[in-house]
XYZ file of C-alpha atoms in Angstrom:
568
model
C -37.018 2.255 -2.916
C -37.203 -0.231 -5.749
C -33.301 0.161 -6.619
C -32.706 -0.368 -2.514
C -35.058 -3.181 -2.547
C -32.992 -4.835 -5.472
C -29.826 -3.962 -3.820
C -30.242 -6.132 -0.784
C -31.902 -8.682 -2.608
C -28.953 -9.247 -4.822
C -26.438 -8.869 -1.551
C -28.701 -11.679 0.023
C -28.073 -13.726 -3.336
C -24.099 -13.101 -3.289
C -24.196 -14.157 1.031
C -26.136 -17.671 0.161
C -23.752 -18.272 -2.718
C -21.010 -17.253 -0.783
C -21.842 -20.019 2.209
C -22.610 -22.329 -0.079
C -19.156 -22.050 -1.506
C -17.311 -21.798 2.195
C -18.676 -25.048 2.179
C -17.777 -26.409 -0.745
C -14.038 -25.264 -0.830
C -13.527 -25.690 2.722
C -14.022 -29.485 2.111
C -13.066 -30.047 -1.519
C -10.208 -27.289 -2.543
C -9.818 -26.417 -6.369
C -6.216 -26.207 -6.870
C -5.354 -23.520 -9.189
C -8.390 -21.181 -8.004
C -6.839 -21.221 -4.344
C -2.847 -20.508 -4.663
C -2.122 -22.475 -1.370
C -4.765 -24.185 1.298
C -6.070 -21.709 3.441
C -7.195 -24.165 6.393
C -3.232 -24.817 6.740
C -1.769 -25.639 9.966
C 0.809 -23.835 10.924
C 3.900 -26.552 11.797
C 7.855 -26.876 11.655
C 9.143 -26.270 8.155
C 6.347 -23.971 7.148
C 7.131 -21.540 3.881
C 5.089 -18.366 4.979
C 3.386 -16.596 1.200
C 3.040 -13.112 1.119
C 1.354 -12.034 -2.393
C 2.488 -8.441 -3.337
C 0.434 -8.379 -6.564
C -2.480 -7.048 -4.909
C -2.151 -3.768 -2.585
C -2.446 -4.004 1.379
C -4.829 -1.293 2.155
C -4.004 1.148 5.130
C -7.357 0.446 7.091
C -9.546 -2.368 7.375
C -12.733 -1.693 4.961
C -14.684 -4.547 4.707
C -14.977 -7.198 7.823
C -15.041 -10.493 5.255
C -13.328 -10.944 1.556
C -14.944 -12.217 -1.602
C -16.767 -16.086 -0.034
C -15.396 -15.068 3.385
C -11.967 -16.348 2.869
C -10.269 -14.053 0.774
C -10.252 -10.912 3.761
C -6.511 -9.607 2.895
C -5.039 -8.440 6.537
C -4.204 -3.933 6.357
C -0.734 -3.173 5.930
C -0.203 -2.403 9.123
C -1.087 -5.826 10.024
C 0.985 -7.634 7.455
C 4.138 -5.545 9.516
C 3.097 -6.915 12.571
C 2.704 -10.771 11.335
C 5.842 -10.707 9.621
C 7.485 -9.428 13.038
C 5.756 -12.283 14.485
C 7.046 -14.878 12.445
C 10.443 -14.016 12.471
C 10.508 -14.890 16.233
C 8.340 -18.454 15.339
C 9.966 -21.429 15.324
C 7.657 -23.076 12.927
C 8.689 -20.448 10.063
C 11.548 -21.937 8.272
C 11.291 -19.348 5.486
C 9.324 -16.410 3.886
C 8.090 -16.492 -0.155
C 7.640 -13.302 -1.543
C 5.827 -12.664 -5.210
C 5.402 -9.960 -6.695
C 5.386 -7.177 -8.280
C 4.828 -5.045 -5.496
C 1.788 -2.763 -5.786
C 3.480 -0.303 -2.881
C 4.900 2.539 -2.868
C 8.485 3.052 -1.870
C 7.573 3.583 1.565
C 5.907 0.772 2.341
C 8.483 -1.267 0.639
C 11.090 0.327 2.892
C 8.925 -0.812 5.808
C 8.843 -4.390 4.476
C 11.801 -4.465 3.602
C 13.246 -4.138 7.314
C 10.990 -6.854 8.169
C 12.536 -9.292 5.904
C 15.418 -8.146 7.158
C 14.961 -8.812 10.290
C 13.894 -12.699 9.754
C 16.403 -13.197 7.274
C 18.815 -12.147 10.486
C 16.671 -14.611 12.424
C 18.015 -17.429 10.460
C 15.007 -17.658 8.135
C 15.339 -18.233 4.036
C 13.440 -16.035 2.348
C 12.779 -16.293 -1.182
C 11.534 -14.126 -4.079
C 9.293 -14.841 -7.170
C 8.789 -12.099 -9.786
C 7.911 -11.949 -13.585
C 7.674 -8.050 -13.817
C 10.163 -5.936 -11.108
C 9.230 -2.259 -10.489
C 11.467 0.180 -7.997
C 9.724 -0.964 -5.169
C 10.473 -4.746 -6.088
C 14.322 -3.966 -6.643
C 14.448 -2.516 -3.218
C 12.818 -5.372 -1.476
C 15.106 -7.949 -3.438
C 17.951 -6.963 -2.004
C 17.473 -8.823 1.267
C 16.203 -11.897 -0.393
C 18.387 -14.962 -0.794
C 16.990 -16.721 -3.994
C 15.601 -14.762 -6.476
C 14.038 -16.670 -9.054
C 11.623 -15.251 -12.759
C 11.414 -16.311 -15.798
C 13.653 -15.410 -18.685
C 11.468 -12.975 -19.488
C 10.606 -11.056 -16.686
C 10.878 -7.215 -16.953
C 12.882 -4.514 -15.032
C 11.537 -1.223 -14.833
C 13.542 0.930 -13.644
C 12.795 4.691 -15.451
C 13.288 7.201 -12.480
C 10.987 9.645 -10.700
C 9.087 12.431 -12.094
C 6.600 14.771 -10.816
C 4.366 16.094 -13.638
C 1.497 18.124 -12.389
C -1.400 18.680 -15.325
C -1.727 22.255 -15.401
C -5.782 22.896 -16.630
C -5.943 26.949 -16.929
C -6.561 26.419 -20.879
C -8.365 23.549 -20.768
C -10.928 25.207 -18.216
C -10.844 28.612 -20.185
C -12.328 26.649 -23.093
C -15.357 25.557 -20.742
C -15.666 28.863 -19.091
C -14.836 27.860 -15.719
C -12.453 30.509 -14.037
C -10.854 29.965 -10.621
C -9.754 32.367 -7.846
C -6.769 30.793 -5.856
C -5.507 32.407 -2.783
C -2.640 30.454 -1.302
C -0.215 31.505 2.039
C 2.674 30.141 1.639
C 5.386 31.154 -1.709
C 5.509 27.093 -2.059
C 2.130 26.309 -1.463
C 1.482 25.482 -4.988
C -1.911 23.026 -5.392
C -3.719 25.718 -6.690
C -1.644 26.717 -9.519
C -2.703 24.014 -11.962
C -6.148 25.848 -12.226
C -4.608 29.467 -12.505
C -1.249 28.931 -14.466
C 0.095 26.922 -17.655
C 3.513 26.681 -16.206
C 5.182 26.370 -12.450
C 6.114 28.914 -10.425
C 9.461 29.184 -9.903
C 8.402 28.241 -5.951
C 7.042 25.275 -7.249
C 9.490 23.903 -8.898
C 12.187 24.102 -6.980
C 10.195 22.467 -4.325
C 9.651 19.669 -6.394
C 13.156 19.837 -7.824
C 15.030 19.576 -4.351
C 12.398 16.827 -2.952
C 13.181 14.327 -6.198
C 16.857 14.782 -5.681
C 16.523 13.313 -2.424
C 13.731 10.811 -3.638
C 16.392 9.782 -6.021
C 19.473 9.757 -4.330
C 17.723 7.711 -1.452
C 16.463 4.615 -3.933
C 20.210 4.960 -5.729
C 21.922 4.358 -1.944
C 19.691 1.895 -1.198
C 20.454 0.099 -4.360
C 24.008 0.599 -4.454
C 23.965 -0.598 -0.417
C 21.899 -3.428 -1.149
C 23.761 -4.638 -4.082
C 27.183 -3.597 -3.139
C 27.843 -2.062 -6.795
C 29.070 1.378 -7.067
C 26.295 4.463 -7.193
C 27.047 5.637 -10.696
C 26.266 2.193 -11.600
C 23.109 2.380 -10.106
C 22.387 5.447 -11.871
C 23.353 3.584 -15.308
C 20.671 0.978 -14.608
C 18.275 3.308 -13.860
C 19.309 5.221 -17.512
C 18.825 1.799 -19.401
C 14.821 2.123 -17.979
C 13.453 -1.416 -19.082
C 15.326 -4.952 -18.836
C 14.333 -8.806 -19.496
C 15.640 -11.486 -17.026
C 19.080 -11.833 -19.488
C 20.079 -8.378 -20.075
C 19.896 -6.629 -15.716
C 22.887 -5.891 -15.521
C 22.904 -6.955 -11.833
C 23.317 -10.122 -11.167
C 20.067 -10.815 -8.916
C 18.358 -14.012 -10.862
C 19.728 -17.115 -9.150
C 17.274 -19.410 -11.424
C 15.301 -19.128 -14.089
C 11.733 -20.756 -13.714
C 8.115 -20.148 -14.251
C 5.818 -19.836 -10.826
C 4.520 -23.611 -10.750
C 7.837 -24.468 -11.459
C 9.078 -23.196 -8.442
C 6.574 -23.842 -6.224
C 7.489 -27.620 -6.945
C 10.965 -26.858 -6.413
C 10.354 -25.297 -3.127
C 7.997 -28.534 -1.235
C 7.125 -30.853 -4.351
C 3.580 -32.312 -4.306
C 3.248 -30.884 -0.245
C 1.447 -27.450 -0.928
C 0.235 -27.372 2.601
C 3.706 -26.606 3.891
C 3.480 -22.798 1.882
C 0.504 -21.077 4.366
C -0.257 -17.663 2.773
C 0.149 -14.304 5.085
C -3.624 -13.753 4.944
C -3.964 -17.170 7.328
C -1.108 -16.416 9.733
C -2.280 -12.740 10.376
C -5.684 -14.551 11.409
C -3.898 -16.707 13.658
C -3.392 -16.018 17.491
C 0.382 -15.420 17.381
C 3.219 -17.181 19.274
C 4.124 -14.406 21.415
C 4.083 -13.823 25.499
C 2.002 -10.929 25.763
C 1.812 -8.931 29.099
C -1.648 -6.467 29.986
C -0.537 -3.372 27.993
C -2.659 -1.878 25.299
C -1.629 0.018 22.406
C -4.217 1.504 19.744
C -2.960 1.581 16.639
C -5.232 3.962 14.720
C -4.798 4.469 10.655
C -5.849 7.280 9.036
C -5.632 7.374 4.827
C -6.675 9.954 2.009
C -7.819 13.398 1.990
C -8.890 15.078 4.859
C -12.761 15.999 4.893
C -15.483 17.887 7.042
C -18.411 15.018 6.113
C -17.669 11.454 5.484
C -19.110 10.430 1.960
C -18.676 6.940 0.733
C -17.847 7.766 -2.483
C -14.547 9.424 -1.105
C -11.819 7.552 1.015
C -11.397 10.091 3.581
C -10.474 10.833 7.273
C -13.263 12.753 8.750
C -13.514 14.583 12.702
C -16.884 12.525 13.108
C -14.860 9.185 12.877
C -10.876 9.976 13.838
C -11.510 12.701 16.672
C -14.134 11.040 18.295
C -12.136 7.612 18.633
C -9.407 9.601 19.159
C -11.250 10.784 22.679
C -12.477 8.018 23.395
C -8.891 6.653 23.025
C -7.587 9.061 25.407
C -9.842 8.563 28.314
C -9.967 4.650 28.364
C -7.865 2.912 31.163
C -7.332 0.041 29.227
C -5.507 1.347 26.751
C -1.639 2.836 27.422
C -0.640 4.574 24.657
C -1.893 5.621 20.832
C -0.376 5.427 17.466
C -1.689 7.508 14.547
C -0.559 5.743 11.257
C -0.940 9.075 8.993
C -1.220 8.680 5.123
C -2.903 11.616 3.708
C -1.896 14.921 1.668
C -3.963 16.739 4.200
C -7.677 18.505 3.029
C -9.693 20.226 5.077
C -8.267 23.072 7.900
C -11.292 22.518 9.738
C -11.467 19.105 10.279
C -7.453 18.235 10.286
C -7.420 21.243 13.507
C -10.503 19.178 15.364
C -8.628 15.576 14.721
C -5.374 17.690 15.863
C -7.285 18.962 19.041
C -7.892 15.125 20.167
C -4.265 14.086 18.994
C -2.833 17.473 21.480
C -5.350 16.417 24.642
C -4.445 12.993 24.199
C -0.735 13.440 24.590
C -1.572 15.371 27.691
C -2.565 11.762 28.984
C -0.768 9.297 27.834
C 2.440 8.736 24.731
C 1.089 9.709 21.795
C 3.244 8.506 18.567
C 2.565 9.154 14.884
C 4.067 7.068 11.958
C 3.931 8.068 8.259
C 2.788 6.326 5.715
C 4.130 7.669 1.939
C 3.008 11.041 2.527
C 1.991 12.986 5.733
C 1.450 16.727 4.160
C 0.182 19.882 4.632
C -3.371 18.452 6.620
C -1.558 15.058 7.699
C 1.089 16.720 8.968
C -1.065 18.847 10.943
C -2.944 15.820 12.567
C 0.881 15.150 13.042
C 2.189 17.494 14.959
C 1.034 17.469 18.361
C 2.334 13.520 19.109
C 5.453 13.039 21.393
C 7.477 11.280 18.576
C 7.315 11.223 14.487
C 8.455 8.432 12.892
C 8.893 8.755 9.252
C 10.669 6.561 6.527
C 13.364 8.036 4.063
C 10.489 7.888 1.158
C 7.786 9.674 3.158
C 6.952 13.219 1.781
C 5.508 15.492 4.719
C 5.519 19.472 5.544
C 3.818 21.884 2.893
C 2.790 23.652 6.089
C 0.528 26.630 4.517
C -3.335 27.052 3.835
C -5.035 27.574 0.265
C -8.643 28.620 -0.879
C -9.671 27.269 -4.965
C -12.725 29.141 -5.709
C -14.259 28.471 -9.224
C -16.780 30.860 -10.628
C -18.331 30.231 -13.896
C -19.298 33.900 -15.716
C -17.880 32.987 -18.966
C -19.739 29.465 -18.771
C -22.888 31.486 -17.801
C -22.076 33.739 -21.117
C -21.777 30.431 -23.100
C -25.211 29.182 -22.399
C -27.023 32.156 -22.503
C -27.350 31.851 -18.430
C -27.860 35.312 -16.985
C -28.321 35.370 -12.899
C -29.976 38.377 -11.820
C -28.997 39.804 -7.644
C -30.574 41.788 -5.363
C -28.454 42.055 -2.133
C -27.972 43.885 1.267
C -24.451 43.966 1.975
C -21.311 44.801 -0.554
C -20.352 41.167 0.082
C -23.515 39.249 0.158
C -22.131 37.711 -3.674
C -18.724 37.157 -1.862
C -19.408 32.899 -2.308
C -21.510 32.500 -5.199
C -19.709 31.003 -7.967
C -21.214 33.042 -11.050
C -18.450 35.905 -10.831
C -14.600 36.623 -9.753
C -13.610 37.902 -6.520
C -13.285 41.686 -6.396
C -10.182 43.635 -5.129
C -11.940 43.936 -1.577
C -12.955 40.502 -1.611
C -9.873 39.229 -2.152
C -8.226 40.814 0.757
C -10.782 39.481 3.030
C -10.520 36.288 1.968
C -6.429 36.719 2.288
C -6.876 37.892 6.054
C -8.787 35.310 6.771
C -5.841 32.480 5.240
C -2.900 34.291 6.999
C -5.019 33.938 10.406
C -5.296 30.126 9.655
C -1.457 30.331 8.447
C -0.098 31.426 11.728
C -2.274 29.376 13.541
C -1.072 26.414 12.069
C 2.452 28.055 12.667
C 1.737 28.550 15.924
C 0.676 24.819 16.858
C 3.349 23.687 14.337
C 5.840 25.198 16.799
C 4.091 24.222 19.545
C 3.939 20.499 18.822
C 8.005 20.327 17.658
C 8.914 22.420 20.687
C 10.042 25.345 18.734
C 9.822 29.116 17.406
C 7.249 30.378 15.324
C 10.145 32.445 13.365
C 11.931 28.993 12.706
C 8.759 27.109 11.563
C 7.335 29.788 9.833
C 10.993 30.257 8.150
C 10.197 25.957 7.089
C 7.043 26.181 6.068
C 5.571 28.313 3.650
C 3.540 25.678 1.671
C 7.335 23.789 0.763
C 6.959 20.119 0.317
C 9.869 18.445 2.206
C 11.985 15.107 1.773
C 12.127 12.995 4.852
C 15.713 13.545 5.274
C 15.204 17.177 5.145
C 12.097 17.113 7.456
C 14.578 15.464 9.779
C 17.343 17.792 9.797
C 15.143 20.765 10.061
C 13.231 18.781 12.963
C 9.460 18.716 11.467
C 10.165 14.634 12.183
C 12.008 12.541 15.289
C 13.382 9.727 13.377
C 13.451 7.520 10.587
C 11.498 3.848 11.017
C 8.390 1.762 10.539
C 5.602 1.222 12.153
C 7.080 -1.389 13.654
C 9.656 0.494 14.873
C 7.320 3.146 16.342
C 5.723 0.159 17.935
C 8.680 -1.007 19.860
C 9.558 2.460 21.053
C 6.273 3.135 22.538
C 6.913 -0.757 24.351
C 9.869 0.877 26.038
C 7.685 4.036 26.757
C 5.326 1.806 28.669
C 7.675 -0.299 30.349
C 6.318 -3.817 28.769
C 8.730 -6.236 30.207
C 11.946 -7.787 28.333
C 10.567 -10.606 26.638
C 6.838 -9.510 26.360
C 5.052 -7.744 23.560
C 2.506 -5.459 24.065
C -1.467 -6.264 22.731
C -2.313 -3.749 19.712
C -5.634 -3.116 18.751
C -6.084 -2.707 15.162
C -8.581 0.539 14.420
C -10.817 1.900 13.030
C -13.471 -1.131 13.128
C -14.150 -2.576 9.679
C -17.437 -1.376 8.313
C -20.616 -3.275 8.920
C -22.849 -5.074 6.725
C -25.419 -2.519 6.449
C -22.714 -0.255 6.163
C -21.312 -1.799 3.131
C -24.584 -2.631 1.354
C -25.621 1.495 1.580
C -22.212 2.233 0.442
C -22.575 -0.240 -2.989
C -26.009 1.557 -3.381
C -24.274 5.154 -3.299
C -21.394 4.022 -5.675
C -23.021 1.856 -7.754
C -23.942 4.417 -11.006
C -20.440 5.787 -10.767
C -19.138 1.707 -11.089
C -20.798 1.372 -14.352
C -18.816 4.616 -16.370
C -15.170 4.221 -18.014
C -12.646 4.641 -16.041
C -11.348 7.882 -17.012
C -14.855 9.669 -16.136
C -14.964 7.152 -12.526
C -12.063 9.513 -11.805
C -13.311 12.573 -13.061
C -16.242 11.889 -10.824
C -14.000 11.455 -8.113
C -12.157 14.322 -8.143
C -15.704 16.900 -8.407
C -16.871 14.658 -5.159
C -13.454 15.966 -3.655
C -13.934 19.334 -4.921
C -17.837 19.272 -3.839
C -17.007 18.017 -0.151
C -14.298 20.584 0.435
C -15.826 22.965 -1.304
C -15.135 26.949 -1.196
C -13.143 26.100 2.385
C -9.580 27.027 3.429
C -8.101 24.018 2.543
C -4.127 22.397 4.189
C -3.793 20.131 1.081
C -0.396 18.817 -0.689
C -0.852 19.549 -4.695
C 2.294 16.332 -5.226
C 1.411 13.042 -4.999
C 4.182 10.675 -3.110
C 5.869 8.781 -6.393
């Protein structure tokens, strides 16, 4: 009660600082502490900001930044204000810093958006001092690209390099029974093995091929230079500003430098992304609704705070709730997840299947939409996807530890008395027998088919033919496509505009999206600092340690639909 107690007090502190400095900044602006004036007016000749350095979360968290001021707008709402300004008038160009903290994905989906006001007739320009894939992709539709001299270029490649933790486990005592469906299905193995499966790595091999080959088109498209030159570049790994070989610098300056090249003394003509997303757009709107829902990280039974999750008790209920409101005409599930729980990705899959029953129903991937996010996938009318999005590793897995040899270590000896051969069958002090095993493997292939079955259902196909494209294998976008686990390739934005035509919004109207989930509250917020706060105050390395037995503790000894490779 005392730690609680001294928990709000100090939140009440941080809110009466916090008006106190609206106040002051609002009136008196420190230059160098804001990067542009966030009170700007939005008029002709405006330079729209959009800071890259800092990631654009998936869904809203927090209803107010750092003073109230700072509240960066979701991804998903950075799309839709760059789609926006491209159509405003006042926008005469677009100012983009970075280095990017996205993944390849996301930067595809930006990318088209620059793209598309570039097209529009605006100039956009790009600032960077260190360039990573994601940065080289979005260059390629600038106009002026300007660094310093010595910016770097990373470009190494892809690689997927699972930690495989059989020995180091053994050492501790900790043993693990894995029981996976599914040849490919391979996120257990890094508890069980020291090497991968043959399964596993081809999987892995075939999806970085197409990883690859996909940047290295993009590139060579984008730069109109030859692939194999692209594929040099990418060999040479690291560059400064004078030794890319592509030539993509058009000047070489220092940030301030630029800035003052771009509008002089006149700062208030740049207006940072943050303040047009919070602006009413200039758009005709007609009386159609679309929910946008976003979903990110692992798939879980119980919320915990700890853990950014997607939970029944938040995304099936809205989800129904969704699907029987008037207002609303149609839903889009944003999916970014490797998937998690079977339980709760079938319940959120339940809503997703009655609500296309009632109205269009349209999912769009984020980076990676596997094994549980595909399943909350599956049942919409259409799947967008973007050429960087990983998605399938349709199977189920169980990761039992048991800790005997631990229990030997310590001098722990647990004593049983039991009615039933399989009373023991979940405790974690012992293996699995023979018999147990089996049982636990009948119960997987039952979940296996049934997510098969649905699978087949939701794509409008066989069970034979999905069954023949699942079995746990982790899929590239463009083979997702051609085997038909996806519709097409696109943004959100993209899936946005196809569910306008769905719903018949009028040539020269945009439909209204609602932005959900709702940020958390307050009170919310203040509980969830009090959970996390002991785990703030370790090293790094043991925050994510801590992380990871939170996972493990909230999934627990469950069938689990859950990706073991991380989108690069």
């Amino acid at each position: 009660m005392m730690f609680k107690a001294l928990t709000i007090a100090m939140a009440i502190s941080i809110l009466f600082v916090s008006l106190v400095a609206v106040t002051s900044f609002r009136t008196k602006p420190l230059l160098g502490f804001f990067s542009f004036s966030r009170g700007a007016k939005i008029s002709k000749g405006t330079i729209l900001y959009v800071d890259l350095r800092k990631p654009y979360l998936e869904v809203e968290q927090y209803p107010f930044g750092i003073f109230g001021i700072f509240k960066r707008p979701t991804f998903p709402r950075l799309l839709r204000a760059l789609d926006f300004a491209s159509e405003d008038p006042r926008i005469k160009a677009v100012l983009i810093r970075g280095p990017a903290a996205m993944s390849l994905s996301s930067a595809w989906e930006l990318k088209k958006q620059i793209a598309k006001a570039r097209k529009a007739g605006k100039t956009i320009y790009a600032y960077y001092d260190l360039a990573t894939p994601s940065d080289m992709l979005l260059l390629t539709e600038c106009d002026t690209i300007v660094s310093p001299r010595q910016a770097i270029t990373e470009l190494p490649g892809f690689m997927a390099r699972p930690l495989f933790l059989r020995g180091t486990f053994n050492k501790l005592g900790i043993g693990f029974d894995v029981i996976h469906i599914g040849k490919y299905k391979g996120a257990g193995e890094i508890f069980v093995s020291d090497t991968m499966s043959v399964w596993l790595r081809e999987s892995y091999e075939a999806f970085l091929e197409d990883y690859y080959n996909q940047f290295v088109s993009d590139l060579a498209d984008g730069y109109n230079i030859p692939a194999e030159s692209v594929k040099a570049i990418i060999d040479g790994a690291v560059y400064d500003g004078r030794t890319i070989p592509i030539a993509i610098i058009d000047s070489f300056m220092h940030w301030e430098e630029f800035v003052e090249y771009l509008v002089g003394k006149e700062r208030e003509k740049i207006v940072s992304i943050n303040t047009y997303s919070s602006l009413p757009p200039r758009a005709r709107f007609c009386d159609k609704k679309i929910a946008l829902v976003s979903a990110e990280g692992n798939i879980m039974d119980e919320s915990d705070r700890t853990i950014k999750g997607i939970t029944p008790k938040q995304y099936a209920k809205l989800i129904h709730k969704l699907a029987d409101d008037d207002d609303i005409d149609a839903i889009i599930f944003r999916v970014t997840s490797p998937g998690g729980s079977a339980i709760a990705s079938d319940a959120i899959n339940a809503e997703i299947v009655r609500a296309a029953k009632k109205k269009p129903v349209v999912v769009s991937m984020g980076s990676i939409a596997a094994s549980g996010g595909y399943y909350i996938s599956m049942g919409a009318r259409r799947i967008f996807a973007t050429p960087y999005t990983l998605t399938g590793s349709i199977g189920v897995v169980m990761i039992r530890p048991y800790l005997q040899r631990l229990y030997e270590k310590i001098g722990a000896n647990p004593q049983e008395i039991k009615r039933g051969r399989n009373a023991d069958l979940m405790t974690v002090d012992k293996p699995l027998t023979d018999e147990q095993k089996e049982i636990m493997k009948r119960l997987l292939l039952n979940i296996y088919h049934d997510f098969v079955s649905k699978a087949a259902e939701g794509r409008d196909t066989t069970y034979e033919w999905i069954d023949s494209v699942a079995q746990g294998r982790i899929w590239s976008a463009a083979d997702a496509e051609s085997l038909g686990l996806i519709d097409d390739f696109g943004s959100l934005i993209d899936a946005i505009s196809y569910v306008e035509k769905l719903i018949e919004v009028p040539e020269g109207y945009r439909a209204k999206v609602v932005f959900l989930p709702r940020p958390k509250t307050f009170f919310e917020i203040l509980e969830e600092w009090n959970l996390t706060f002991a785990s703030s105050r370790l090293p790094k390395i043991a925050e994510k340690l801590v992380d990871q037995l939170r996972l493990l503790e909230s999934l627990g000894n469950k069938p689990l639909y859950l990706c073991p490779f991380d989108a690069p």
